[in-house]
């Protein structure tokens, strides 16, 4: 008799994370709706700030956040993840906006979206498997630091009342969940601090101080640029950078949400979904964007959202808040949103990874990879640079470690005229460079057998090294013979031997 399959708890059941299941559950639907509202409130100052960085009108960033969120909620591969205008994209496009203006920006966003679709269809998401865990930890910790440091300007040169308001907001988010989780604590903090500021007449910076909010809906925007090769040469480098940064941040954020929710997402769909969202955003005059780690953590980790409903409503609420309720939103103290983002940064940091006990037990290479990822990301404010740097350091450590697994052993001397060497390990550029120096060319007899039964050839550098070994023996009138090649190694050796200029 077959035992019944174990029933997964609700938080691990993928079906419980569907839109249909949420619509059938008033409790789940309430969570999704309130999460979307909290995210929308947090998106407003971020979108305005990123617009300023990019050098465009605040409406460009706000409309981009609306269209990105709504579109990705439909076509994306990771449920409950938030996509909107981001700082990374703003930094990339800022020089283009200064030099060429708004029309070239929109053309760039459209091309970037198309590139993301093509790259995703070609399988770029599969490259995620090559990102080591230490890089992921560094990515998360760097995000936490960047989220926190991005709030520092709102704490400098401000009225003294800002500081107790931030402290009260943090206290509410720490202690309110102990009373009830029916209403998200960040939403409570925002409402309480806004009401208190208005009732007491406290003069502190508000959302309205960050920039003008739009008073109309977004409309179709077609860029007025000449369709020439010169235009392509101008926008292509920026578009490619936006596409790569957007894909990298989105796929890494999707993987992070997978870990938080213990569910799997379709990375390929998420990749081309980001491309479609950027194309839609471009046609509505938005600045483009990608996944937002801070708002995603508010949605998933703080508010408990799990479906596409929260993402869709975050975009809808954002538009309603800035267009219809702009006057009310404008009076929200920035201190309330700063408190929310500080708590997000605290929740995002992987505290276990920086625990002294963990660091003592962790290999030095893993710690170095994490630190490099964090330092480069924080220094450049570009997650792509940090992740790429971390991967390069990880590859160097890996290559150095694997290189030492290769050894040459003198295994037999069948007769006075023959000597047999056994080569063991992985043969690639890092290990094969020293291979040529591990043989006794002058002292060996006339016939030398090199047995590769316990080795594997992985690249052309190894074939060149083996050719060089045979050449050195031949120069001394001796015969070197390679045996024991497996099928993959034979393919490398048979195709390239004698064609690589051995010895150079």
XYZ file of C-alpha atoms in Angstrom:
504
model
C 0.000 0.000 0.000
C 1.411 3.334 -1.035
C 1.682 5.939 1.694
C -0.181 9.185 1.022
C 1.950 12.075 -0.188
C 2.821 14.533 2.590
C 0.829 17.745 2.596
C 2.907 20.887 2.353
C 2.208 23.679 4.809
C 0.388 26.680 3.265
C 3.532 28.812 3.119
C 5.253 26.152 0.977
C 2.290 25.237 -1.213
C 2.698 26.916 -4.593
C -1.060 26.784 -5.182
C -1.627 28.926 -2.090
C 0.461 31.619 -3.761
C -1.793 31.856 -6.816
C -4.103 34.762 -7.605
C -7.113 32.438 -7.573
C -6.324 31.177 -4.069
C -5.830 34.733 -2.799
C -9.158 35.878 -4.257
C -10.909 33.025 -2.426
C -9.319 33.927 0.907
C -10.358 37.269 2.482
C -7.361 37.089 4.847
C -4.861 36.516 2.034
C -6.501 39.151 -0.183
C -6.343 41.721 2.631
C -2.640 40.990 3.037
C -2.028 41.444 -0.699
C -4.005 44.703 -0.888
C -2.358 46.293 2.147
C 1.088 45.164 0.987
C 0.492 46.825 -2.384
C -0.523 50.058 -0.639
C 2.599 50.111 1.554
C 4.852 49.452 -1.443
C 3.150 52.217 -3.450
C 3.796 54.723 -0.662
C 7.457 53.663 -0.485
C 7.828 53.876 -4.268
C 6.880 57.542 -4.518
C 9.966 59.198 -2.976
C 12.243 56.563 -4.530
C 10.881 57.186 -8.029
C 11.214 60.945 -7.584
C 14.788 60.594 -6.313
C 15.786 58.345 -9.225
C 14.238 60.812 -11.666
C 16.439 63.542 -10.226
C 19.511 61.294 -10.571
C 18.636 60.583 -14.203
C 18.016 64.263 -14.900
C 14.360 63.918 -15.925
C 11.029 65.242 -14.629
C 9.719 63.359 -11.531
C 6.693 62.291 -13.549
C 8.972 60.223 -15.800
C 10.103 58.108 -12.861
C 6.626 57.848 -11.330
C 5.004 56.780 -14.587
C 7.822 54.271 -15.148
C 7.189 52.741 -11.727
C 3.471 52.438 -12.485
C 3.872 50.800 -15.892
C 6.748 48.534 -14.775
C 4.840 47.222 -11.746
C 1.569 46.611 -13.583
C 3.215 44.985 -16.602
C 5.580 42.724 -14.666
C 2.703 41.559 -12.452
C 1.206 40.018 -15.609
C 4.205 38.830 -17.622
C 6.886 38.304 -14.941
C 8.125 34.926 -13.734
C 8.479 35.750 -10.015
C 5.255 36.348 -8.120
C 5.168 39.219 -5.591
C 8.391 40.802 -6.862
C 8.307 44.572 -7.430
C 9.774 46.191 -10.544
C 9.939 49.958 -11.001
C 12.287 52.815 -11.817
C 15.639 52.091 -10.130
C 18.793 53.906 -9.159
C 21.022 51.548 -11.132
C 19.205 52.335 -14.383
C 19.140 56.048 -13.510
C 22.923 56.088 -13.118
C 23.403 54.399 -16.505
C 21.112 56.722 -18.461
C 22.021 60.022 -16.762
C 24.887 60.890 -19.197
C 22.649 60.097 -22.182
C 19.904 62.404 -20.914
C 22.375 65.248 -20.345
C 23.892 64.947 -23.816
C 20.943 63.974 -26.018
C 17.667 64.595 -24.195
C 14.397 62.815 -23.485
C 13.677 61.353 -26.931
C 16.959 59.470 -27.020
C 16.274 58.217 -23.493
C 12.966 56.664 -24.544
C 14.569 55.117 -27.639
C 17.217 53.630 -25.352
C 14.618 52.165 -22.982
C 12.775 50.557 -25.903
C 15.989 49.049 -27.297
C 17.050 47.851 -23.838
C 13.715 46.083 -23.412
C 14.111 44.387 -26.788
C 17.633 43.280 -25.851
C 16.368 41.812 -22.572
C 13.753 39.783 -24.431
C 16.349 38.452 -26.891
C 18.945 37.671 -24.205
C 16.361 35.871 -22.086
C 15.111 33.775 -25.009
C 18.750 32.840 -25.714
C 19.039 31.481 -22.157
C 20.914 34.152 -20.195
C 18.968 33.168 -17.050
C 20.782 29.837 -17.009
C 24.002 31.697 -16.187
C 22.595 32.245 -12.691
C 23.881 28.784 -11.737
C 27.442 30.119 -12.017
C 26.954 32.768 -9.326
C 28.475 31.412 -6.069
C 26.655 31.679 -2.757
C 29.301 34.071 -1.382
C 28.506 36.493 -4.211
C 24.790 36.211 -3.427
C 25.473 36.942 0.254
C 27.616 39.918 -0.726
C 24.868 41.094 -3.077
C 22.296 40.979 -0.268
C 24.559 42.704 2.263
C 25.527 45.410 -0.228
C 21.859 46.048 -0.957
C 21.175 46.424 2.756
C 23.993 48.964 3.057
C 22.855 50.897 -0.026
C 19.255 50.984 1.172
C 20.423 52.386 4.511
C 22.904 54.908 3.079
C 20.273 56.141 0.596
C 18.271 57.344 3.603
C 21.160 59.317 5.138
C 20.538 62.495 3.059
C 17.046 62.671 4.569
C 18.621 62.698 8.049
C 21.144 65.478 7.473
C 20.398 69.186 7.814
C 16.790 68.558 8.833
C 14.671 69.845 11.749
C 15.285 68.063 15.047
C 11.737 66.658 15.015
C 12.727 64.287 12.195
C 14.855 62.150 14.524
C 12.194 61.303 17.147
C 9.721 60.678 14.325
C 12.077 58.171 12.718
C 12.652 56.530 16.111
C 8.905 56.298 16.754
C 8.346 54.844 13.289
C 10.968 52.155 13.894
C 9.475 51.374 17.306
C 6.032 50.933 15.767
C 7.384 48.485 13.181
C 9.252 46.512 15.845
C 6.476 46.243 18.457
C 3.186 46.520 16.529
C 3.501 43.022 14.919
C 3.518 41.590 18.454
C -0.020 42.899 18.864
C -1.401 41.945 15.451
C -0.285 41.243 11.894
C -3.657 42.002 10.336
C -2.404 45.437 9.209
C 1.201 45.827 7.984
C 3.299 47.659 10.561
C 4.881 49.997 7.935
C 1.421 51.234 6.936
C 0.569 51.887 10.597
C 3.817 53.810 11.052
C 3.164 55.969 7.978
C -0.417 56.790 9.019
C 0.452 57.507 12.673
C 3.391 59.775 11.850
C 1.450 61.635 9.144
C -1.531 62.274 11.426
C 0.783 63.328 14.276
C 2.743 65.729 12.071
C -0.446 67.368 10.738
C -2.220 67.499 14.102
C 0.756 68.947 15.945
C 1.789 71.257 13.118
C 5.311 69.833 13.033
C 7.326 71.305 10.187
C 9.389 68.487 8.653
C 10.298 67.545 5.054
C 7.447 65.816 3.242
C 6.964 63.782 0.083
C 5.710 66.909 -1.663
C 9.062 68.579 -1.040
C 10.804 65.951 -3.212
C 9.217 67.123 -6.454
C 5.962 67.873 -8.231
C 3.496 65.010 -8.437
C 1.685 64.410 -11.766
C -1.927 65.529 -12.169
C -2.785 63.489 -15.265
C -2.524 59.917 -16.569
C 0.448 58.805 -18.672
C -0.039 58.955 -22.438
C 1.624 57.236 -25.372
C 5.037 58.658 -26.221
C 6.859 57.982 -29.484
C 10.502 59.156 -29.477
C 11.338 61.709 -32.138
C 14.743 60.386 -33.211
C 16.090 59.726 -36.705
C 16.077 56.017 -37.583
C 19.722 55.959 -38.657
C 22.903 54.082 -37.854
C 24.198 57.182 -36.034
C 21.241 57.018 -33.649
C 21.872 53.318 -33.034
C 25.537 54.019 -32.289
C 24.487 56.586 -29.677
C 21.833 54.562 -27.872
C 23.105 50.968 -28.266
C 25.874 51.113 -25.597
C 23.484 52.641 -23.046
C 20.713 50.221 -23.980
C 23.025 47.225 -23.576
C 24.176 48.483 -20.166
C 20.557 49.028 -19.044
C 19.625 45.543 -20.299
C 22.465 43.814 -18.451
C 22.062 45.750 -15.213
C 18.315 45.213 -15.282
C 18.574 41.479 -15.953
C 21.257 40.971 -13.329
C 19.377 42.826 -10.586
C 16.066 41.226 -11.497
C 17.361 37.652 -11.630
C 19.329 38.006 -8.405
C 16.326 39.554 -6.672
C 14.116 36.748 -7.987
C 16.507 34.191 -6.527
C 16.467 36.034 -3.206
C 12.661 35.989 -3.148
C 12.750 32.277 -4.006
C 14.792 31.728 -0.845
C 12.569 33.946 1.325
C 9.318 32.302 0.171
C 10.755 28.804 -0.350
C 9.216 28.676 -3.818
C 10.638 28.454 -7.338
C 10.302 31.040 -10.082
C 10.718 30.956 -13.848
C 13.888 32.994 -14.392
C 13.651 32.948 -18.183
C 10.115 34.311 -18.058
C 11.203 36.901 -15.522
C 13.985 38.006 -17.872
C 11.849 38.504 -20.963
C 9.069 39.863 -18.753
C 11.421 42.640 -17.649
C 12.084 43.335 -21.315
C 8.376 43.559 -22.129
C 7.846 45.836 -19.102
C 10.590 48.177 -20.293
C 9.120 48.294 -23.793
C 5.684 49.176 -22.395
C 7.284 51.734 -20.089
C 9.159 53.331 -22.982
C 5.992 53.751 -25.021
C 4.430 55.602 -22.070
C 7.384 57.946 -21.622
C 8.960 56.190 -18.628
C 12.656 55.987 -17.786
C 12.772 52.190 -17.593
C 13.717 50.076 -14.622
C 14.058 46.596 -13.146
C 13.380 44.695 -9.938
C 13.647 46.708 -6.717
C 15.103 44.813 -3.791
C 13.965 47.270 -1.096
C 10.334 47.438 -2.180
C 10.314 43.709 -2.888
C 11.443 43.004 0.665
C 8.728 45.352 1.979
C 6.202 43.415 -0.090
C 7.369 39.869 0.607
C 9.241 39.851 3.903
C 7.662 42.720 5.848
C 4.077 42.672 4.546
C 3.817 38.947 3.746
C 2.589 39.252 0.143
C 2.921 36.160 -2.063
C 0.962 36.748 -5.281
C 0.872 38.936 -8.365
C -2.029 40.880 -6.848
C 0.275 42.874 -4.557
C 2.579 43.806 -7.443
C -0.316 44.841 -9.664
C -1.954 46.885 -6.913
C 1.348 48.549 -6.006
C 1.379 50.053 -9.503
C -2.313 50.932 -9.465
C -2.173 52.460 -5.988
C 0.907 54.449 -6.998
C -0.945 56.019 -9.916
C -4.061 56.728 -7.835
C -2.041 58.193 -4.986
C -0.021 60.619 -7.110
C -2.761 61.611 -9.575
C -5.960 61.529 -7.497
C -4.697 61.818 -3.921
C -1.557 63.794 -4.630
C -2.405 66.511 -2.105
C -2.725 63.939 0.684
C 0.374 61.984 -0.296
C 2.385 65.202 -0.444
C 1.965 65.775 3.314
C 3.425 62.373 4.339
C 6.600 63.089 6.340
C 9.746 61.719 4.751
C 10.687 60.589 8.271
C 7.974 57.899 8.053
C 9.333 56.496 4.800
C 12.916 56.723 6.068
C 11.910 54.621 9.090
C 10.359 52.025 6.766
C 13.467 51.799 4.590
C 15.789 51.548 7.609
C 13.811 48.549 8.827
C 13.983 47.084 5.324
C 17.781 47.426 5.330
C 17.995 45.741 8.734
C 15.817 42.886 7.513
C 17.725 42.543 4.243
C 21.213 42.188 5.768
C 22.345 38.592 6.235
C 23.355 38.983 9.881
C 24.536 35.381 10.104
C 27.164 36.052 7.425
C 28.787 38.833 9.491
C 28.604 37.016 12.823
C 32.177 36.688 14.221
C 31.614 32.970 14.817
C 30.595 32.475 11.190
C 33.566 34.470 9.923
C 35.973 32.382 12.036
C 34.643 29.141 10.560
C 34.205 30.412 7.005
C 37.045 29.793 4.503
C 39.067 32.937 3.813
C 38.210 32.703 0.111
C 34.440 32.818 0.794
C 34.820 35.843 3.062
C 37.041 37.605 0.507
C 34.499 37.031 -2.268
C 31.702 38.443 -0.113
C 33.759 41.477 0.939
C 34.828 42.300 -2.627
C 31.205 42.112 -3.795
C 30.068 44.420 -0.989
C 32.914 46.936 -1.309
C 32.683 47.313 -5.097
C 28.889 47.576 -5.026
C 28.858 50.191 -2.267
C 31.743 52.152 -3.823
C 30.188 52.290 -7.310
C 26.494 52.190 -6.322
C 26.201 49.646 -9.130
C 25.135 46.114 -8.259
C 26.320 44.798 -11.624
C 29.907 45.918 -10.981
C 29.865 44.361 -7.523
C 28.469 41.021 -8.643
C 30.830 40.785 -11.626
C 33.810 41.615 -9.378
C 32.724 38.958 -6.895
C 32.396 36.363 -9.654
C 35.878 37.200 -10.991
C 37.414 36.782 -7.528
C 35.500 33.501 -7.063
C 36.800 32.204 -10.406
C 40.372 33.095 -9.449
C 40.087 31.288 -6.110
C 38.497 28.294 -7.806
C 41.130 28.139 -10.529
C 43.941 28.390 -7.978
C 42.417 25.644 -5.848
C 41.725 23.236 -8.717
C 45.175 23.850 -10.180
C 46.728 22.256 -7.096
C 44.647 19.111 -7.540
C 46.732 18.132 -10.568
C 49.817 15.955 -10.098
C 52.263 13.950 -12.197
C 53.326 10.610 -10.711
C 56.094 8.241 -11.860
C 54.123 4.986 -11.753
C 56.296 2.387 -13.520
C 59.495 1.531 -15.366
C 58.569 -1.567 -17.396
C 62.069 -1.847 -18.891
C 65.278 0.218 -19.015
C 64.107 2.031 -22.154
C 60.569 2.929 -20.960
C 59.149 5.149 -18.239
C 55.456 5.626 -17.446
C 53.990 8.812 -15.957
C 50.425 9.109 -14.672
C 48.808 12.536 -14.804
C 45.916 12.947 -12.338
C 43.410 15.774 -11.955
C 41.688 18.500 -13.929
C 43.748 19.949 -16.762
C 42.935 23.513 -17.767
C 44.829 26.792 -18.191
C 45.669 27.224 -14.496
C 46.955 23.690 -13.937
C 48.417 22.869 -17.340
C 50.791 25.862 -17.422
C 53.069 24.104 -14.902
C 52.547 20.654 -16.413
C 55.404 21.021 -18.863
C 57.951 21.435 -16.031
C 57.089 18.191 -14.221
C 58.950 15.772 -16.492
C 62.622 14.725 -16.493
C 63.363 15.319 -20.156
C 67.126 14.824 -19.859
C 67.089 11.830 -17.492
C 64.206 9.836 -18.949
C 64.837 6.821 -21.227
C 64.059 6.711 -24.934
C 60.362 5.824 -24.589
C 58.045 7.808 -22.332
C 54.376 6.959 -21.772
C 52.080 9.669 -20.375
C 48.896 8.071 -18.997
C 45.903 10.440 -18.761
C 43.384 7.818 -17.584
C 42.816 9.757 -14.334
C 42.876 13.209 -15.918
C 40.467 15.342 -17.918
C 41.358 17.880 -20.614
C 39.165 20.980 -20.439
C 40.743 23.556 -22.761
C 43.187 24.355 -25.540
C 45.900 25.423 -23.074
C 46.237 21.804 -21.949
C 46.542 20.536 -25.532
C 49.266 23.131 -26.149
C 51.072 21.995 -22.971
C 50.959 18.338 -24.071
C 52.290 19.307 -27.501
C 55.114 21.192 -25.793
C 55.985 18.108 -23.702
C 56.123 15.908 -26.808
C 58.268 18.523 -28.582
C 60.761 18.709 -25.714
C 61.213 14.943 -25.730
C 61.504 14.912 -29.545
C 64.240 17.568 -29.411
C 66.268 15.092 -27.322
C 65.629 12.217 -29.708
C 63.085 10.579 -27.433
C 59.565 9.358 -28.066
C 56.681 10.517 -25.849
C 53.338 8.760 -26.220
C 50.014 9.903 -24.673
C 47.502 7.207 -23.695
C 44.334 6.845 -21.636
C 42.380 9.774 -23.078
C 38.648 9.555 -22.452
C 36.145 10.532 -25.130
C 35.942 14.226 -24.207
C 39.713 14.566 -23.852
C 40.258 12.761 -27.161
C 37.961 15.275 -28.848
C 40.026 18.189 -27.528
C 43.384 16.585 -28.276
C 42.518 15.135 -31.662
C 41.077 18.410 -32.948
C 43.797 20.785 -31.705
C 47.047 18.849 -31.299
C 49.786 20.200 -33.550
C 47.780 23.316 -34.437
C 48.482 25.559 -31.437
C 52.164 26.337 -31.721
C 53.361 24.221 -28.790
C 56.222 25.654 -26.853
C 55.405 29.304 -27.580
